[in-house]
Amino acid sequence: MENLAIQLENVSKSFKYFQLKNVDLTLPTGQIMGFVGANGAGKSTTIRILMGLMQADSGVVKVLGHSQPENQTLVKKEVGFSSEEMKLYGAKNLAWHIDFIKSIYPQWNQAYANELLKRFDLNLEQKIKQFSKGQQIKAQLLLVLARKPKLLVLDEPTTGLDPVARHEVMAELALILRDEDRTVLFSSHNTADVEKISDQITFIDRGRILDSNDKESFFENWKKIQVELPSETLLFRHHRSIGIEQAGKLASVTTNAFTPEILTDMQKQNIKVLAVEKMSLEEIFIANVSYRRQGE
Amino acid sequence: MNLRLNPSMIYKLTTKDFLLFRPFLVVYILICALAAGVMIAPIEGAYYLGVILVITVSIGSGIHFALTSVIIEKKENQMSFIMGLPINATDYAVSKTVGGMVVYFLNWLPMLVITLSLIYFSHLPNGLIPISILCFLQILTGVVVVLCIGVGTGSEGFTIVMVVIFNILFNLFLSVVGQLPGISEFIQGNEAVFNATFFSVFGIEILALILVLSLTLFIKSRNACFL
């Protein structure tokens, strides 16, 4: 059986105004998963449950083979967790934080921490409150990465950053993650960030998992087909098409199960295929959300 | 109920809180020494002014510590950073209540020793020593109650309400205990008298402290998770 770093089966959690519904999520060891959803989609709730910070109402939660939340102490020794809402102690400098974390994690790698300090261009003696938001996030990442976790869970690490800082953090993160075999769950509402570093992608919306697959499969399966119709009659939705935008004889058909047979079928119906376009992850995400919301 | 504790992490979290509070701790001890110095100044009314200052510093430092270590840590999302460490909700609660009490104790004890020493070595009657000990113990208990309310509710509002109640109750405590025959009769005396009344009040304060801590930890240990 494949080694799973994260295994969520049928996990549900109800709040007054929000429900996480029957979430199934698996992340094999060595993979980087982008967990994409709009604000309030349930990303942070899912992550809090898998970190053992919050108890699910039902379902099975296992992280690195340990059930959660009962093994949260054990799990958190092996998992590096950083979230957008986390803040370090402003009155203290980075060296103080490093000493604190080093005293907790015996596997702390000082040589790697020094390398990250250089890469991130951080000053050990500078107080955290004097850091920019981007530097604070880099400091948090350093504290998490240098403890050499078996699993890295990053909850919206780039949210709230200006475009330059976001680009810097993502570039560094992409480099670091490429360095060696890592298992990472990376949540974001920013599809560009996720596209850059993920092998696997999972979409979540309104507390439900919409889709989960490897990145390449998403790009292979999701296409936008530009066609010219023989007449201006409205084009009916094909069983493999999930969205149609039509203006006169011209139409744009979105499919989530692209095969060359779709084009052959269209040609048989005198539909002229003008182009088959690759969709960006953002377009795939939006089309996916709209399609599922229509069905609710 | 979650009774599996991680003593090593509780110690590290408590040490972390101590290190964060240490600069203020030194300042508060110095202010308390000055305030206690006012008590023994040979000026009319200085004693009462000094007492008010000592009480203000000891209560203020406790409230400062309780609010920063529990409420502000939560409000400024540093608690999220702590929650990601290998601890459970009970470890956190123990570090903030028992650990918090220990950290405040390191502030409280020098203040008590300074105050008692100044009373003992000055012209002030030694009869003031027992009631001073009871007042300081009452302040320690009050600070622990504020810490427990902060940890138990996680609410800034409730904790501030508790601070107000604590101040009101402390004034009530002063007037009630100060009028107890076993205490009031000996305040002006040259000898510190530790009689049954003193030990009764002392025992009640210690019991209250243990009860509040136990109740808070019992309630928090029933939570499997932080949130």
Short mmCIF file of C-alpha atoms in Angstrom, two decimals:
data_model
loop_
_atom_site.label_atom_id
_atom_site.label_comp_id
_atom_site.label_asym_id
_atom_site.label_seq_id
_atom_site.Cartn_x
_atom_site.Cartn_y
_atom_site.Cartn_z
CA MET A 1 0.00 0.00 0.00
CA GLU A 2 1.15 3.50 -0.76
CA ASN A 3 2.62 5.39 2.17
CA LEU A 4 0.21 8.14 3.10
CA ALA A 5 1.33 11.24 4.95
CA ILE A 6 -2.24 12.52 5.25
CA GLN A 7 -5.41 10.49 5.23
CA LEU A 8 -8.81 12.04 5.81
CA GLU A 9 -11.83 9.82 5.34
CA ASN A 10 -15.36 11.13 5.41
CA VAL A 11 -14.45 13.93 7.78
CA SER A 12 -17.24 16.29 8.78
CA LYS A 13 -17.41 19.25 11.11
CA SER A 14 -20.39 21.51 11.73
CA PHE A 15 -20.41 25.09 12.90
CA LYS A 16 -23.34 27.45 13.17
CA TYR A 17 -22.84 28.93 9.71
CA PHE A 18 -20.47 26.50 8.04
CA GLN A 19 -20.12 22.79 7.50
CA LEU A 20 -17.20 20.70 6.38
CA LYS A 21 -18.88 17.83 4.60
CA ASN A 22 -17.50 14.31 4.13
CA VAL A 23 -13.99 15.39 3.26
CA ASP A 24 -11.78 12.71 1.75
CA LEU A 25 -8.19 13.71 1.25
CA THR A 26 -5.04 11.68 0.83
CA LEU A 27 -1.50 12.87 0.37
CA PRO A 28 1.15 10.26 -0.45
CA THR A 29 4.61 10.69 1.03
CA GLY A 30 6.95 12.70 -1.19
CA GLN A 31 4.23 14.71 -2.88
CA ILE A 32 3.47 18.42 -2.76
CA MET A 33 -0.25 19.09 -2.67
CA GLY A 34 -1.81 22.46 -3.39
CA PHE A 35 -5.04 22.85 -1.45
CA VAL A 36 -7.05 25.47 -3.28
CA GLY A 37 -10.22 27.18 -2.22
CA ALA A 38 -11.79 30.59 -1.93
CA ASN A 39 -11.79 32.38 1.42
CA GLY A 40 -14.11 30.51 3.78
CA ALA A 41 -14.09 27.35 1.65
CA GLY A 42 -12.87 25.16 4.53
CA LYS A 43 -9.11 24.99 3.92
CA SER A 44 -8.07 26.21 7.37
CA THR A 45 -10.71 24.11 9.13
CA THR A 46 -9.45 21.00 7.32
CA ILE A 47 -5.86 21.85 8.25
CA ARG A 48 -6.77 22.53 11.89
CA ILE A 49 -8.46 19.14 12.03
CA LEU A 50 -5.52 17.31 10.53
CA MET A 51 -3.10 19.12 12.87
CA GLY A 52 -5.23 17.98 15.82
CA LEU A 53 -6.09 21.54 16.81
CA MET A 54 -9.77 20.92 16.20
CA GLN A 55 -11.80 17.73 16.57
CA ALA A 56 -13.90 16.48 13.67
CA ASP A 57 -17.50 15.52 14.42
CA SER A 58 -17.05 12.32 12.41
CA GLY A 59 -14.60 10.57 10.12
CA VAL A 60 -11.07 9.26 10.26
CA VAL A 61 -8.04 11.57 10.46
CA LYS A 62 -4.56 10.12 10.22
CA VAL A 63 -1.32 12.04 9.85
CA LEU A 64 1.94 10.12 9.32
CA GLY A 65 -0.03 7.02 10.30
CA HIS A 66 -1.22 8.43 13.64
CA SER A 67 -4.86 9.12 14.47
CA GLN A 68 -5.70 12.68 15.31
CA PRO A 69 -6.31 14.53 17.59
CA GLU A 70 -5.28 11.96 20.22
CA ASN A 71 -1.72 11.82 18.86
CA GLN A 72 -1.33 15.55 18.17
CA THR A 73 1.76 15.88 20.40
CA LEU A 74 3.53 13.04 18.60
CA VAL A 75 2.43 14.25 15.18
CA LYS A 76 3.52 17.83 15.80
CA LYS A 77 7.05 16.60 16.54
CA GLU A 78 7.23 15.42 12.92
CA VAL A 79 5.13 18.06 11.18
CA GLY A 80 6.19 21.61 10.42
CA PHE A 81 3.13 23.81 10.53
CA SER A 82 2.99 27.42 9.51
CA SER A 83 -0.09 29.50 8.89
CA GLU A 84 -0.84 33.00 7.70
CA GLU A 85 -2.37 33.92 11.06
CA MET A 86 0.68 32.80 13.06
CA LYS A 87 2.77 35.55 14.57
CA LEU A 88 6.11 35.42 16.31
CA TYR A 89 6.94 37.45 19.43
CA GLY A 90 7.52 40.99 18.21
CA ALA A 91 9.67 42.05 21.15
CA LYS A 92 12.19 39.26 20.55
CA ASN A 93 14.64 38.76 17.72
CA LEU A 94 15.00 35.83 15.35
CA ALA A 95 17.94 34.37 17.30
CA TRP A 96 15.72 34.11 20.38
CA HIS A 97 13.06 32.27 18.39
CA ILE A 98 15.66 29.93 16.91
CA ASP A 99 16.97 29.10 20.39
CA PHE A 100 13.43 28.41 21.55
CA ILE A 101 12.57 26.12 18.63
CA LYS A 102 15.99 24.43 18.72
CA SER A 103 15.40 23.47 22.34
CA ILE A 104 12.19 21.69 21.33
CA TYR A 105 13.28 19.86 18.18
CA PRO A 106 16.41 17.72 18.58
CA GLN A 107 16.55 17.20 14.80
CA TRP A 108 17.11 20.95 14.28
CA ASN A 109 19.69 21.45 11.54
CA GLN A 110 21.75 24.56 12.33
CA ALA A 111 23.76 24.40 9.10
CA TYR A 112 20.54 24.39 7.09
CA ALA A 113 19.15 27.21 9.26
CA ASN A 114 22.27 29.27 8.48
CA GLU A 115 21.82 28.58 4.77
CA LEU A 116 18.18 29.68 4.94
CA LEU A 117 19.19 32.82 6.84
CA LYS A 118 21.40 33.76 3.90
CA ARG A 119 18.83 32.80 1.26
CA PHE A 120 16.06 34.70 3.01
CA ASP A 121 18.39 37.60 3.81
CA LEU A 122 17.26 37.75 7.44
CA ASN A 123 19.07 39.41 10.33
CA LEU A 124 19.31 37.26 13.45
CA GLU A 125 19.55 40.24 15.80
CA GLN A 126 16.66 42.23 14.35
CA LYS A 127 13.48 42.24 16.42
CA ILE A 128 10.54 40.49 14.78
CA LYS A 129 8.40 43.63 15.06
CA GLN A 130 10.96 45.41 12.86
CA PHE A 131 10.56 42.78 10.12
CA SER A 132 8.35 43.42 7.11
CA LYS A 133 5.44 41.01 6.63
CA GLY A 134 7.44 39.13 3.98
CA GLN A 135 10.41 38.83 6.34
CA GLN A 136 8.14 37.60 9.13
CA ILE A 137 6.82 34.86 6.87
CA LYS A 138 10.34 33.93 5.81
CA ALA A 139 11.35 33.80 9.49
CA GLN A 140 8.44 31.47 10.21
CA LEU A 141 9.38 29.27 7.25
CA LEU A 142 12.97 29.11 8.47
CA LEU A 143 11.80 28.03 11.93
CA VAL A 144 9.68 25.31 10.36
CA LEU A 145 12.06 24.10 7.64
CA ALA A 146 15.24 23.85 9.75
CA ARG A 147 13.56 21.40 12.11
CA LYS A 148 13.50 19.01 9.11
CA PRO A 149 9.86 17.93 9.37
CA LYS A 150 8.60 14.77 7.67
CA LEU A 151 5.53 16.70 6.61
CA LEU A 152 5.20 20.41 5.97
CA VAL A 153 1.77 22.01 6.32
CA LEU A 154 1.57 25.59 5.08
CA ASP A 155 -1.77 27.32 5.52
CA GLU A 156 -1.98 30.35 3.21
CA PRO A 157 1.65 31.37 3.77
CA THR A 158 1.55 34.13 1.16
CA THR A 159 -1.78 35.72 2.04
CA GLY A 160 -1.56 39.41 2.82
CA LEU A 161 1.80 39.89 1.15
CA ASP A 162 2.37 42.56 -1.45
CA PRO A 163 3.12 41.19 -4.95
CA VAL A 164 6.89 41.66 -4.62
CA ALA A 165 7.10 39.97 -1.22
CA ARG A 166 4.80 37.19 -2.45
CA HIS A 167 6.99 36.61 -5.45
CA GLU A 168 10.11 36.51 -3.25
CA VAL A 169 8.60 34.06 -0.76
CA MET A 170 7.24 31.82 -3.52
CA ALA A 171 10.52 31.83 -5.43
CA GLU A 172 12.43 30.83 -2.31
CA LEU A 173 9.84 28.25 -1.38
CA ALA A 174 9.92 26.73 -4.86
CA LEU A 175 13.71 26.48 -4.67
CA ILE A 176 13.68 24.92 -1.23
CA LEU A 177 10.97 22.43 -2.08
CA ARG A 178 12.86 21.38 -5.19
CA ASP A 179 15.94 20.73 -3.07
CA GLU A 180 14.93 17.37 -1.74
CA ASP A 181 12.08 14.95 -1.27
CA ARG A 182 9.42 16.61 0.79
CA THR A 183 5.81 16.02 1.63
CA VAL A 184 3.94 19.28 1.67
CA LEU A 185 0.34 20.40 2.00
CA PHE A 186 0.14 23.97 0.82
CA SER A 187 -3.16 25.80 1.07
CA SER A 188 -3.91 28.96 -0.83
CA HIS A 189 -6.61 30.83 -2.65
CA ASN A 190 -3.93 31.94 -5.07
CA THR A 191 -3.84 29.43 -7.91
CA ALA A 192 -0.67 30.89 -9.43
CA ASP A 193 1.25 30.09 -6.22
CA VAL A 194 -0.14 26.58 -6.10
CA GLU A 195 0.53 25.92 -9.78
CA LYS A 196 4.17 26.88 -9.28
CA ILE A 197 5.06 24.33 -6.62
CA SER A 198 2.48 21.52 -6.49
CA ASP A 199 2.45 17.98 -7.87
CA GLN A 200 -1.08 17.31 -6.69
CA ILE A 201 -4.00 19.70 -6.51
CA THR A 202 -7.19 19.53 -4.47
CA PHE A 203 -10.02 22.01 -4.85
CA ILE A 204 -12.36 22.72 -1.95
CA ASP A 205 -15.49 24.87 -1.99
CA ARG A 206 -18.24 25.44 0.57
CA GLY A 207 -16.86 22.71 2.80
CA ARG A 208 -16.75 20.01 0.09
CA ILE A 209 -13.84 18.61 -1.86
CA LEU A 210 -14.60 19.33 -5.52
CA ASP A 211 -11.75 17.57 -7.23
CA SER A 212 -8.36 16.10 -6.45
CA ASN A 213 -5.77 14.96 -8.96
CA ASP A 214 -2.18 15.38 -10.04
CA LYS A 215 -1.39 18.68 -11.69
CA GLU A 216 -0.66 17.26 -15.13
CA SER A 217 -3.98 15.37 -15.21
CA PHE A 218 -5.81 18.60 -14.47
CA PHE A 219 -4.13 20.30 -17.41
CA GLU A 220 -4.71 17.30 -19.70
CA ASN A 221 -8.36 16.84 -18.75
CA TRP A 222 -9.44 20.46 -18.62
CA LYS A 223 -9.56 22.22 -22.00
CA LYS A 224 -11.41 25.06 -23.59
CA ILE A 225 -12.52 24.22 -27.14
CA GLN A 226 -13.27 27.16 -29.41
CA VAL A 227 -15.79 26.14 -32.06
CA GLU A 228 -17.85 27.56 -34.91
CA LEU A 229 -21.36 26.17 -35.17
CA PRO A 230 -23.25 25.55 -38.42
CA SER A 231 -26.08 27.79 -37.18
CA GLU A 232 -26.87 30.11 -34.30
CA THR A 233 -28.97 27.45 -32.59
CA LEU A 234 -27.95 27.06 -28.95
CA LEU A 235 -25.39 24.34 -28.44
CA PHE A 236 -26.51 21.68 -25.96
CA ARG A 237 -24.18 20.58 -23.22
CA HIS A 238 -22.28 17.47 -24.20
CA HIS A 239 -21.89 14.88 -21.44
CA ARG A 240 -18.21 15.74 -21.29
CA SER A 241 -18.66 19.48 -21.36
CA ILE A 242 -19.29 21.38 -18.17
CA GLY A 243 -19.67 24.87 -19.53
CA ILE A 244 -20.62 26.61 -22.77
CA GLU A 245 -20.36 30.27 -23.64
CA GLN A 246 -21.98 31.08 -26.96
CA ALA A 247 -22.16 34.25 -29.04
CA GLY A 248 -23.92 33.65 -32.34
CA LYS A 249 -22.17 30.88 -34.20
CA LEU A 250 -19.08 31.07 -32.04
CA ALA A 251 -18.89 29.08 -28.83
CA SER A 252 -16.40 28.19 -26.19
CA VAL A 253 -16.86 24.74 -24.67
CA THR A 254 -15.18 23.83 -21.38
CA THR A 255 -14.54 20.16 -20.71
CA ASN A 256 -13.08 18.36 -17.70
CA ALA A 257 -12.62 15.07 -19.57
CA PHE A 258 -10.86 15.97 -22.75
CA THR A 259 -10.10 13.26 -25.31
CA PRO A 260 -9.56 13.60 -29.06
CA GLU A 261 -12.92 11.80 -29.54
CA ILE A 262 -14.70 14.95 -28.40
CA LEU A 263 -13.28 16.76 -31.43
CA THR A 264 -14.28 13.90 -33.74
CA ASP A 265 -17.82 13.94 -32.33
CA MET A 266 -18.01 17.68 -32.92
CA GLN A 267 -16.80 17.39 -36.48
CA LYS A 268 -19.45 14.72 -37.11
CA GLN A 269 -22.05 17.29 -36.06
CA ASN A 270 -20.61 19.83 -38.53
CA ILE A 271 -19.10 21.80 -35.69
CA LYS A 272 -15.84 23.37 -36.77
CA VAL A 273 -13.12 23.19 -34.13
CA LEU A 274 -11.16 26.44 -34.18
CA ALA A 275 -8.79 25.81 -31.31
CA VAL A 276 -8.18 23.64 -28.26
CA GLU A 277 -6.83 25.82 -25.50
CA LYS A 278 -4.99 24.85 -22.38
CA MET A 279 -6.64 26.27 -19.25
CA SER A 280 -4.78 27.92 -16.41
CA LEU A 281 -5.25 26.51 -12.94
CA GLU A 282 -7.28 29.60 -12.05
CA GLU A 283 -9.64 29.01 -14.99
CA ILE A 284 -9.94 25.34 -14.04
CA PHE A 285 -10.70 26.24 -10.44
CA ILE A 286 -13.33 28.84 -11.34
CA ALA A 287 -14.98 26.55 -13.92
CA ASN A 288 -14.98 23.71 -11.39
CA VAL A 289 -16.55 25.85 -8.65
CA SER A 290 -19.19 27.31 -10.98
CA TYR A 291 -20.12 23.87 -12.33
CA ARG A 292 -20.49 22.34 -8.85
CA ARG A 293 -22.41 25.34 -7.52
CA GLN A 294 -24.85 25.08 -10.46
CA GLY A 295 -25.49 21.49 -9.49
CA GLU A 296 -26.32 22.32 -5.85
CA MET B 1 -10.12 13.57 29.54
CA ASN B 2 -6.60 14.34 28.45
CA LEU B 3 -4.19 13.74 31.33
CA ARG B 4 -1.11 12.88 29.27
CA LEU B 5 1.19 15.77 30.02
CA ASN B 6 4.46 16.73 28.42
CA PRO B 7 6.47 18.15 31.38
CA SER B 8 9.45 19.07 29.22
CA MET B 9 7.30 21.24 26.94
CA ILE B 10 5.42 22.76 29.91
CA TYR B 11 8.80 23.75 31.35
CA LYS B 12 9.91 25.24 28.01
CA LEU B 13 6.69 27.23 27.59
CA THR B 14 6.93 28.51 31.16
CA THR B 15 10.57 29.49 30.62
CA LYS B 16 9.54 31.25 27.42
CA ASP B 17 6.90 33.26 29.35
CA PHE B 18 9.47 34.05 32.03
CA LEU B 19 11.96 35.31 29.42
CA LEU B 20 9.29 37.47 27.80
CA PHE B 21 8.29 38.97 31.16
CA ARG B 22 11.78 39.21 32.68
CA PRO B 23 12.54 42.85 31.72
CA PHE B 24 9.28 44.01 33.32
CA LEU B 25 9.82 41.77 36.33
CA VAL B 26 13.05 43.58 37.19
CA VAL B 27 11.38 46.97 36.74
CA TYR B 28 8.43 45.99 38.94
CA ILE B 29 10.69 44.73 41.72
CA LEU B 30 12.62 48.01 41.66
CA ILE B 31 9.40 50.07 41.73
CA CYS B 32 8.12 47.94 44.60
CA ALA B 33 11.36 48.52 46.52
CA LEU B 34 10.91 52.28 46.05
CA ALA B 35 7.26 52.08 47.07
CA ALA B 36 8.13 50.06 50.16
CA GLY B 37 10.78 52.66 50.88
CA VAL B 38 8.07 55.33 50.95
CA MET B 39 6.30 53.26 53.64
CA ILE B 40 9.14 53.72 56.08
CA ALA B 41 9.85 57.37 55.29
CA PRO B 42 9.67 59.51 58.46
CA ILE B 43 6.93 61.72 57.04
CA GLU B 44 3.32 61.81 58.16
CA GLY B 45 1.08 59.81 55.87
CA ALA B 46 4.03 58.22 54.08
CA TYR B 47 3.18 54.79 55.44
CA TYR B 48 -0.31 54.82 53.92
CA LEU B 49 0.97 56.15 50.63
CA GLY B 50 3.66 53.45 50.59
CA VAL B 51 1.14 50.70 51.31
CA ILE B 52 -1.07 51.88 48.45
CA LEU B 53 1.94 51.99 46.12
CA VAL B 54 3.17 48.51 47.11
CA ILE B 55 -0.31 47.05 46.61
CA THR B 56 -0.67 48.86 43.28
CA VAL B 57 2.67 47.58 41.99
CA SER B 58 2.11 44.00 43.11
CA ILE B 59 -1.43 43.85 41.68
CA GLY B 60 -0.46 45.78 38.54
CA SER B 61 2.50 43.55 37.77
CA GLY B 62 0.32 40.45 38.19
CA ILE B 63 -2.37 41.81 35.90
CA HIS B 64 0.27 42.88 33.37
CA PHE B 65 1.72 39.37 33.34
CA ALA B 66 -1.67 37.64 33.17
CA LEU B 67 -2.92 39.82 30.31
CA THR B 68 0.26 39.62 28.20
CA SER B 69 0.91 35.93 28.71
CA VAL B 70 -2.64 34.77 28.02
CA ILE B 71 -4.85 37.39 26.39
CA ILE B 72 -2.40 39.38 24.27
CA GLU B 73 -0.63 36.19 23.17
CA LYS B 74 -3.96 34.96 21.88
CA LYS B 75 -5.03 38.30 20.42
CA GLU B 76 -1.75 38.79 18.55
CA ASN B 77 -1.89 35.23 17.20
CA GLN B 78 1.32 34.13 18.89
CA MET B 79 -0.81 31.37 20.39
CA SER B 80 -1.23 29.98 16.85
CA PHE B 81 2.57 29.67 16.72
CA ILE B 82 2.57 27.86 20.08
CA MET B 83 -0.30 25.55 19.04
CA GLY B 84 1.87 24.22 16.20
CA LEU B 85 4.44 22.93 18.71
CA PRO B 86 4.30 19.39 20.13
CA ILE B 87 1.85 20.14 22.94
CA ASN B 88 -1.81 19.52 23.64
CA ALA B 89 -4.41 21.86 25.12
CA THR B 90 -3.76 20.59 28.67
CA ASP B 91 0.00 21.20 28.40
CA TYR B 92 -0.79 24.75 27.32
CA ALA B 93 -3.27 25.29 30.17
CA VAL B 94 -0.80 23.94 32.76
CA SER B 95 1.99 26.15 31.42
CA LYS B 96 -0.24 29.22 31.56
CA THR B 97 -1.76 28.58 35.02
CA VAL B 98 0.74 26.65 37.15
CA GLY B 99 3.68 27.92 35.06
CA GLY B 100 2.21 31.42 35.08
CA MET B 101 1.87 31.26 38.85
CA VAL B 102 5.54 30.27 39.14
CA VAL B 103 6.63 33.16 36.89
CA TYR B 104 4.55 35.64 38.86
CA PHE B 105 5.88 34.07 42.06
CA LEU B 106 9.39 35.12 40.95
CA ASN B 107 8.08 38.69 40.85
CA TRP B 108 5.92 38.33 43.96
CA LEU B 109 8.47 36.76 46.28
CA PRO B 110 11.11 39.53 46.04
CA MET B 111 8.36 42.11 46.52
CA LEU B 112 7.17 40.28 49.64
CA VAL B 113 10.69 39.86 50.99
CA ILE B 114 11.54 43.54 50.36
CA THR B 115 8.34 44.73 52.01
CA LEU B 116 8.70 42.46 55.04
CA SER B 117 12.37 43.32 55.43
CA LEU B 118 11.65 47.03 55.39
CA ILE B 119 8.92 46.60 57.98
CA TYR B 120 11.18 44.43 60.14
CA PHE B 121 14.20 46.69 60.02
CA SER B 122 12.36 50.01 60.25
CA HIS B 123 10.42 51.84 62.92
CA LEU B 124 7.19 50.24 61.67
CA PRO B 125 5.60 47.75 64.06
CA ASN B 126 6.40 44.11 63.34
CA GLY B 127 2.73 43.41 63.99
CA LEU B 128 2.20 44.48 60.37
CA ILE B 129 4.08 41.43 59.07
CA PRO B 130 1.26 38.83 59.34
CA ILE B 131 -1.32 41.01 57.59
CA SER B 132 1.24 41.93 54.92
CA ILE B 133 1.83 38.22 54.23
CA LEU B 134 -1.93 37.64 53.99
CA CYS B 135 -2.37 40.59 51.64
CA PHE B 136 0.43 39.41 49.37
CA LEU B 137 -0.99 35.89 49.37
CA GLN B 138 -4.38 37.32 48.50
CA ILE B 139 -2.79 39.16 45.56
CA LEU B 140 -1.07 35.95 44.40
CA THR B 141 -4.40 34.11 44.57
CA GLY B 142 -6.13 36.91 42.71
CA VAL B 143 -3.54 36.88 39.92
CA VAL B 144 -3.89 33.11 39.60
CA VAL B 145 -7.68 33.52 39.38
CA VAL B 146 -7.22 36.10 36.58
CA LEU B 147 -4.82 33.72 34.78
CA CYS B 148 -7.32 30.88 35.13
CA ILE B 149 -10.21 32.97 33.85
CA GLY B 150 -8.04 34.07 30.90
CA VAL B 151 -7.06 30.48 30.07
CA GLY B 152 -10.53 29.11 30.75
CA THR B 153 -12.50 31.61 28.72
CA GLY B 154 -9.88 32.93 26.32
CA SER B 155 -11.87 36.14 26.47
CA GLU B 156 -10.32 39.56 26.89
CA GLY B 157 -13.64 40.95 28.15
CA PHE B 158 -14.20 38.31 30.84
CA THR B 159 -10.59 38.61 31.98
CA ILE B 160 -10.87 42.37 32.37
CA VAL B 161 -14.14 41.95 34.29
CA MET B 162 -12.27 39.51 36.55
CA VAL B 163 -9.53 42.10 37.10
CA VAL B 164 -12.18 44.60 38.24
CA ILE B 165 -13.80 42.02 40.54
CA PHE B 166 -10.37 41.11 41.90
CA ASN B 167 -9.69 44.73 42.82
CA ILE B 168 -13.07 45.11 44.51
CA LEU B 169 -12.63 41.84 46.42
CA PHE B 170 -9.15 42.82 47.50
CA ASN B 171 -10.47 45.99 49.12
CA LEU B 172 -13.19 43.93 50.78
CA PHE B 173 -10.55 41.45 51.93
CA LEU B 174 -8.46 44.25 53.46
CA SER B 175 -11.36 45.65 55.44
CA VAL B 176 -12.66 42.24 56.59
CA VAL B 177 -9.29 40.71 57.53
CA GLY B 178 -8.06 43.98 59.04
CA GLN B 179 -11.02 43.91 61.42
CA LEU B 180 -10.64 40.31 62.52
CA PRO B 181 -9.83 40.39 66.27
CA GLY B 182 -6.95 37.92 65.88
CA ILE B 183 -5.33 40.25 63.36
CA SER B 184 -6.36 43.81 64.29
CA GLU B 185 -5.33 43.45 67.96
CA PHE B 186 -1.71 42.76 67.03
CA ILE B 187 -1.13 45.09 64.05
CA GLN B 188 0.34 47.86 66.19
CA GLY B 189 2.36 45.43 68.32
CA ASN B 190 6.10 45.06 68.24
CA GLU B 191 5.93 41.34 67.58
CA ALA B 192 4.62 39.51 64.56
CA VAL B 193 1.90 37.23 65.90
CA PHE B 194 1.09 34.14 63.86
CA ASN B 195 -2.02 32.86 65.61
CA ALA B 196 -4.93 30.62 64.66
CA THR B 197 -6.71 33.49 62.88
CA PHE B 198 -3.67 34.11 60.70
CA PHE B 199 -3.32 30.43 59.81
CA SER B 200 -7.05 30.12 59.14
CA VAL B 201 -6.99 32.98 56.63
CA PHE B 202 -3.70 31.71 55.20
CA GLY B 203 -5.18 28.20 54.82
CA ILE B 204 -8.33 29.52 53.14
CA GLU B 205 -6.24 31.48 50.64
CA ILE B 206 -4.06 28.46 49.81
CA LEU B 207 -7.16 26.27 49.47
CA ALA B 208 -8.80 28.82 47.17
CA LEU B 209 -5.66 28.93 45.05
CA ILE B 210 -5.48 25.14 44.75
CA LEU B 211 -9.21 24.91 44.06
CA VAL B 212 -9.12 27.50 41.25
CA LEU B 213 -6.09 25.86 39.63
CA SER B 214 -7.55 22.35 39.90
CA LEU B 215 -10.93 23.38 38.57
CA THR B 216 -9.38 25.18 35.57
CA LEU B 217 -7.11 22.26 34.73
CA PHE B 218 -9.94 19.77 35.17
CA ILE B 219 -12.12 21.74 32.73
CA LYS B 220 -9.29 22.26 30.22
CA SER B 221 -8.19 18.61 30.36
CA ARG B 222 -11.63 17.64 29.07
CA ASN B 223 -10.83 19.40 25.78
CA ALA B 224 -9.08 17.12 23.32
CA CYS B 225 -8.17 20.06 21.11
CA PHE B 226 -7.19 23.71 21.36
CA LEU B 227 -10.08 25.06 19.28
#
